[in-house]
XYZ file of C-alpha atoms in Angstrom:
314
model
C 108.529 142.349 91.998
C 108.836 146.345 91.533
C 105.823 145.671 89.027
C 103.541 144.003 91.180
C 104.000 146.334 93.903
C 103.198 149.315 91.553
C 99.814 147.677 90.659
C 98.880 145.305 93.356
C 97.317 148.803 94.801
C 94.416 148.812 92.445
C 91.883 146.065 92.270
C 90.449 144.794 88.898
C 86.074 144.412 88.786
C 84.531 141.507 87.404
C 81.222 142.271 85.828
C 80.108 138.849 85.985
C 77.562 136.552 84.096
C 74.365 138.007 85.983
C 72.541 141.094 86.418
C 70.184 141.578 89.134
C 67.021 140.968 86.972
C 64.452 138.269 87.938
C 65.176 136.077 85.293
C 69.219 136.120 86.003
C 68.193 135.549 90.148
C 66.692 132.508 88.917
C 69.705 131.479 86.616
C 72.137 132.141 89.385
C 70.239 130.083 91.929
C 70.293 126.679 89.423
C 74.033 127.419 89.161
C 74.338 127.677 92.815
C 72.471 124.356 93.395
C 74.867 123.253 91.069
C 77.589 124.341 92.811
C 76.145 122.419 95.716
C 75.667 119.233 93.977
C 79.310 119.424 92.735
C 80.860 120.129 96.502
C 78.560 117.371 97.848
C 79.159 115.161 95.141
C 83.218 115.043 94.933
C 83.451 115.138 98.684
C 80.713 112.042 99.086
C 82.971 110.120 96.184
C 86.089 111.113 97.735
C 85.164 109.671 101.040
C 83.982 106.494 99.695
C 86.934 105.935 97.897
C 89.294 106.375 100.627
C 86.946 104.328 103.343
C 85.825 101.395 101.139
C 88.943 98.761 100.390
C 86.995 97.371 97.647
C 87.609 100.726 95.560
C 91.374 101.252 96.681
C 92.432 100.279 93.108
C 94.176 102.451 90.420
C 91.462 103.256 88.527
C 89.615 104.788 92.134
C 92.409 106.250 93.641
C 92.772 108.373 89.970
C 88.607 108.957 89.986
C 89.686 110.177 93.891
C 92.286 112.934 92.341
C 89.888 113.855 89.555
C 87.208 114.651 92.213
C 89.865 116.617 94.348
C 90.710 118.994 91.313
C 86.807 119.407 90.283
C 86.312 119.962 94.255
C 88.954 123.164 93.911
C 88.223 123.935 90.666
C 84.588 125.189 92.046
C 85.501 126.652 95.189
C 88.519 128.842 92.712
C 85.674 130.449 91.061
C 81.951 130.477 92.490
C 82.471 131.533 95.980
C 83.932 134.616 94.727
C 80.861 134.991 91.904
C 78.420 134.286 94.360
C 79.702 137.172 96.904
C 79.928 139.412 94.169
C 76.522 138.737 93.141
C 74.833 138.827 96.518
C 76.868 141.755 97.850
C 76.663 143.939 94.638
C 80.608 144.800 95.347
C 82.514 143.022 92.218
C 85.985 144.081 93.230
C 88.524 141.775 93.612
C 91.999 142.389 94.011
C 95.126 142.046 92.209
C 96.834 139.744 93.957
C 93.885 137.575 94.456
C 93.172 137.525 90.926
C 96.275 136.565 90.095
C 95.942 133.532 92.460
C 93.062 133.163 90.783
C 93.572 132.834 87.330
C 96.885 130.798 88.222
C 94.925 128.276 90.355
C 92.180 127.405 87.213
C 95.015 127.299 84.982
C 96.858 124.478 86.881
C 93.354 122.804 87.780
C 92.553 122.944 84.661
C 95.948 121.535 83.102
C 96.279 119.129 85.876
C 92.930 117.599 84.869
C 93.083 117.051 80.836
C 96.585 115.701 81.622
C 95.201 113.429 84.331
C 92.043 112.363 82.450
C 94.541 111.185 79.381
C 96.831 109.261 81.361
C 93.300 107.474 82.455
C 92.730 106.428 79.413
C 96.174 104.206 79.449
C 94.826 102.799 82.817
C 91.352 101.692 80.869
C 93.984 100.127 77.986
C 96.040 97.985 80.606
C 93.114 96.795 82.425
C 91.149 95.461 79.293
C 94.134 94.712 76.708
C 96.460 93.164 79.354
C 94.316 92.062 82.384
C 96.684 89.751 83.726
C 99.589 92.330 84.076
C 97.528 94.599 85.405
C 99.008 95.055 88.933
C 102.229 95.137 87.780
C 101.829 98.050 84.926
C 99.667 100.225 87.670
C 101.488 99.544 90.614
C 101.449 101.924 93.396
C 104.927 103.426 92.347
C 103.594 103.729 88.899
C 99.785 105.209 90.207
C 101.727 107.526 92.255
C 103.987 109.052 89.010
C 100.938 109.581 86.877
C 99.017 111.874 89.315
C 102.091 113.469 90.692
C 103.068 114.179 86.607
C 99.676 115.245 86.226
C 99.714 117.799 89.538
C 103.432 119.025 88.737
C 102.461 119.647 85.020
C 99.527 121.256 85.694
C 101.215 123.985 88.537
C 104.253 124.773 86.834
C 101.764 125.663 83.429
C 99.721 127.757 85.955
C 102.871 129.419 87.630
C 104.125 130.543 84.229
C 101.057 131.662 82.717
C 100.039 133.877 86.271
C 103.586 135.599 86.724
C 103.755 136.515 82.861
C 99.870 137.907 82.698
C 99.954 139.877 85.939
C 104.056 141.112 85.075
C 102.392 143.625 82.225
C 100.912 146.814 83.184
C 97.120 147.341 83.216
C 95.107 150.678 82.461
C 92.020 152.163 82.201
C 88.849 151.248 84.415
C 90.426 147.615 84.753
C 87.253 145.919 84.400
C 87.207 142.489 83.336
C 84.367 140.863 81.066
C 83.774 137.772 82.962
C 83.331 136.136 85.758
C 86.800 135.054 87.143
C 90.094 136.280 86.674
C 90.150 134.284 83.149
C 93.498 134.991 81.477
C 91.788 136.056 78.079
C 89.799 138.538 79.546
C 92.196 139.682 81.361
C 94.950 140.316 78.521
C 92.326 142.572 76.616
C 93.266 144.857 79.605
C 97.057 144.745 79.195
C 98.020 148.509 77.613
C 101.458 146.198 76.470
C 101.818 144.631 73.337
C 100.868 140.897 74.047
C 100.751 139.362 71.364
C 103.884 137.223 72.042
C 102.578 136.139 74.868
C 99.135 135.324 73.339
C 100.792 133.052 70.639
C 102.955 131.440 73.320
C 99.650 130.982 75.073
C 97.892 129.217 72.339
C 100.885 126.684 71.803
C 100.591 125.861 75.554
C 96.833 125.314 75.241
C 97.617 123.040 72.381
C 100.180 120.705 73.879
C 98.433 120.917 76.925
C 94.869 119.837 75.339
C 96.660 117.863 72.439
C 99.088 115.456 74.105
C 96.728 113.846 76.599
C 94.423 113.508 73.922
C 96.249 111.849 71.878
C 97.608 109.381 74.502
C 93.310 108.599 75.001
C 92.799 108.150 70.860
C 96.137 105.611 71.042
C 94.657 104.021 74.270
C 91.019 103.922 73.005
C 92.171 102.476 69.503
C 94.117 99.823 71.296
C 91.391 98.920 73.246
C 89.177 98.821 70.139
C 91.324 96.215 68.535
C 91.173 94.212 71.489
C 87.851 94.560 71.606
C 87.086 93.299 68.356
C 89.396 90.216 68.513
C 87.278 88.822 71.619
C 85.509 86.067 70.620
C 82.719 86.592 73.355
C 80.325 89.553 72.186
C 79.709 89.596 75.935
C 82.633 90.183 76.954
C 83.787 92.940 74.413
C 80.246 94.893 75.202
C 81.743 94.372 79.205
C 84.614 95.966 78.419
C 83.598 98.871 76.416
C 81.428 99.543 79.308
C 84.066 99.865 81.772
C 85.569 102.645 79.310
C 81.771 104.702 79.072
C 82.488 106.810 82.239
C 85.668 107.998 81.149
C 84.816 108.859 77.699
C 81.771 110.881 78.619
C 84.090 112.656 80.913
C 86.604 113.572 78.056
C 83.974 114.804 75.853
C 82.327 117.135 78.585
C 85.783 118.761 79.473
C 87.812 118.363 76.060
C 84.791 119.816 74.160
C 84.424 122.798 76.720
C 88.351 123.324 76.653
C 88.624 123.224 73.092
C 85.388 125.737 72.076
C 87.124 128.619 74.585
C 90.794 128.476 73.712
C 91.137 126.589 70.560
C 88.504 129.240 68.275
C 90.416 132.104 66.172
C 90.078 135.250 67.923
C 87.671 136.806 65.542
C 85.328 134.109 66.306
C 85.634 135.033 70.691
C 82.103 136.435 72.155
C 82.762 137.471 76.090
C 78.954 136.656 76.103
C 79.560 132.684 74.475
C 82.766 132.144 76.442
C 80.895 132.822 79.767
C 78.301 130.919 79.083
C 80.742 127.330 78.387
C 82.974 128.942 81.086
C 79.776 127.928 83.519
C 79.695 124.732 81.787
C 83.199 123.490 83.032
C 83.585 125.180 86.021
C 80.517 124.163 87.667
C 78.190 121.733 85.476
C 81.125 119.130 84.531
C 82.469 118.938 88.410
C 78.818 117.932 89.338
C 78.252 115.526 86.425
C 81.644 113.530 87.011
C 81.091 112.013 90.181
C 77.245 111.340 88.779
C 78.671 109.578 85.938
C 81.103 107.192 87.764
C 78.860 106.417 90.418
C 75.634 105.850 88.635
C 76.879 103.874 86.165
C 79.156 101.931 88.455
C 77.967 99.280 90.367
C 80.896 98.970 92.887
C 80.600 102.930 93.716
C 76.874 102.063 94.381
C 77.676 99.195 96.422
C 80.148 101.093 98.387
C 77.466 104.061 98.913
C 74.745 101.530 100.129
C 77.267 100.032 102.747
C 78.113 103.369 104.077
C 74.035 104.478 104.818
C 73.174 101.308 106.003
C 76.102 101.677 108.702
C 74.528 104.899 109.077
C 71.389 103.716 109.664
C 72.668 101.214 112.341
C 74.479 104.088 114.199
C 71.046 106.116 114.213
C 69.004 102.894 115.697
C 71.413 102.040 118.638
């Protein structure tokens, strides 16, 4: 506690993706739109979810949490980036970046974990339909997201007291965007590599384990697939599984270029770029890809405007 007190005086600067050049205006309005989309997006699928009975199943009320953690996981970071930007201030201090860094690592955590545990859903649901209210019953629905949230705060809470326990010097300026715990190591005048190697096994398990639970649900489901003797009904069920596996390659493939590369390989210039990429582009394109592609989302989105659309005419 003594430590924090002793630095909690000084804030850190983030010098951000952007410059104030025409060409980085523009950029940093499409990511703001973005932004947008993403909010409106997650709260519009959020909403239907929990107002439409049709879609109070397991597999919605999980696509409901998933649009809750990409709903914080954008207001964590681009609120902050945008004031910066606008303002031309690009302070931000330590305590706050602390709770910073500590909320995207639990988001973050929360959601691989939660997005693999999916995956087992999509394997009951197509490999044993006619169990499938008893193996995702409420008690069980209500384990996996609660595992998923715990795992992913207590990884956070760790990660934030360590990082912001060791003493920083110099101008304390931090090459990104966000309080983003690599960056903000480089500024540690402590010997961390300890903590950097303890790091990298937690970004394994945490990336690692759920993935491996999706390639054991996802084979399953293949073998199933291929003993149906309808071709209609395997090419049905592969389709119920597109929406998830687009969303595992947009965030595993993100998560695994930033914190999975040897360190000699790390640009601050590359790991902003893909930091944009998950932060902000993957929260918008989640709720785009289960609702597009799903025809009871759709349903459920036409039945809310046309009640709209009564209320307006009487």
């Amino acid at each position: 506690m003594e430590i924090w007190l002793n630095q909690s005086s000084d804030d850190f600067v983030l010098l951000g993706i952007f410059s104030h050049s025409p060409t980085d205006f523009v950029l940093f309005s499409a990511v703001m739109m973005v932004f947008i989309v993403a909010l409106c997006g997650n709260v519009l699928l959020i909403c239907l979810i929990f107002m439409d009975s049709r879609l109070h199943t397991p597999m919605y009320f999980f696509l409901s949490q998933l649009s809750l953690m990409d709903l914080m996981l954008v207001c964590t970071n681009v609120p902050k980036m945008a004031v910066n930007f606008l303002s031309g201030r690009k302070s931000i201090s330590f305590v706050g970046c602390g709770i910073q860094m500590g909320l995207f690592v639990s988001l973050m955590g929360s959601e691989g974990l939660l997005l693999g545990l999916m995956a087992y859903d999509r394997y009951v649901v197509i490999s044993h339909p006619l169990h499938y209210l008893i193996l995702m019953s409420q008690r069980v629905c209500l384990q996996i997201v609660g595992s998923s949230w715990a795992f992913g705060i207590i990884d956070g809470l760790i990660q934030m007291v360590i990082v912001m326990t060791f003493p920083f010097c110099g101008l304390r300026e931090v090459d990104h965007f966000f309080c983003e715990m690599l960056s903000l190591m480089k500024l540690a005048c402590a010997d961390t590599s300890i903590f950097e190697n303890f790091a990298f096994v937690c970004c394994i398990i945490m990336l690692f384990l759920p993935f491996s639970i999706i390639v054991a649900s996802y084979t399953h489901i293949l073998k199933t697939v291929l003993h149906m003797y309808s071709t209609q009904a395997g090419k049905k069920a592969l389709a119920t599984c597109s929406s998830h596996l687009t969303a595992v390659f947009l965030f595993y493939g993100a998560a695994m270029f930033i914190y999975l590369r040897p360190r000699s390989y790390r640009a601050p210039s590359h790991d902003k770029v893909v930091s944009i990429f998950y932060t902000v582009l993957t929260p918008m394109l989640n709720p785009l890809i289960y609702s597009l592609r799903n025809q009871e989302v759709m349903a459920a989105l036409k039945k809310g405007l046309g009640h709209c659309r009564i209320g307006n005419q009487t």
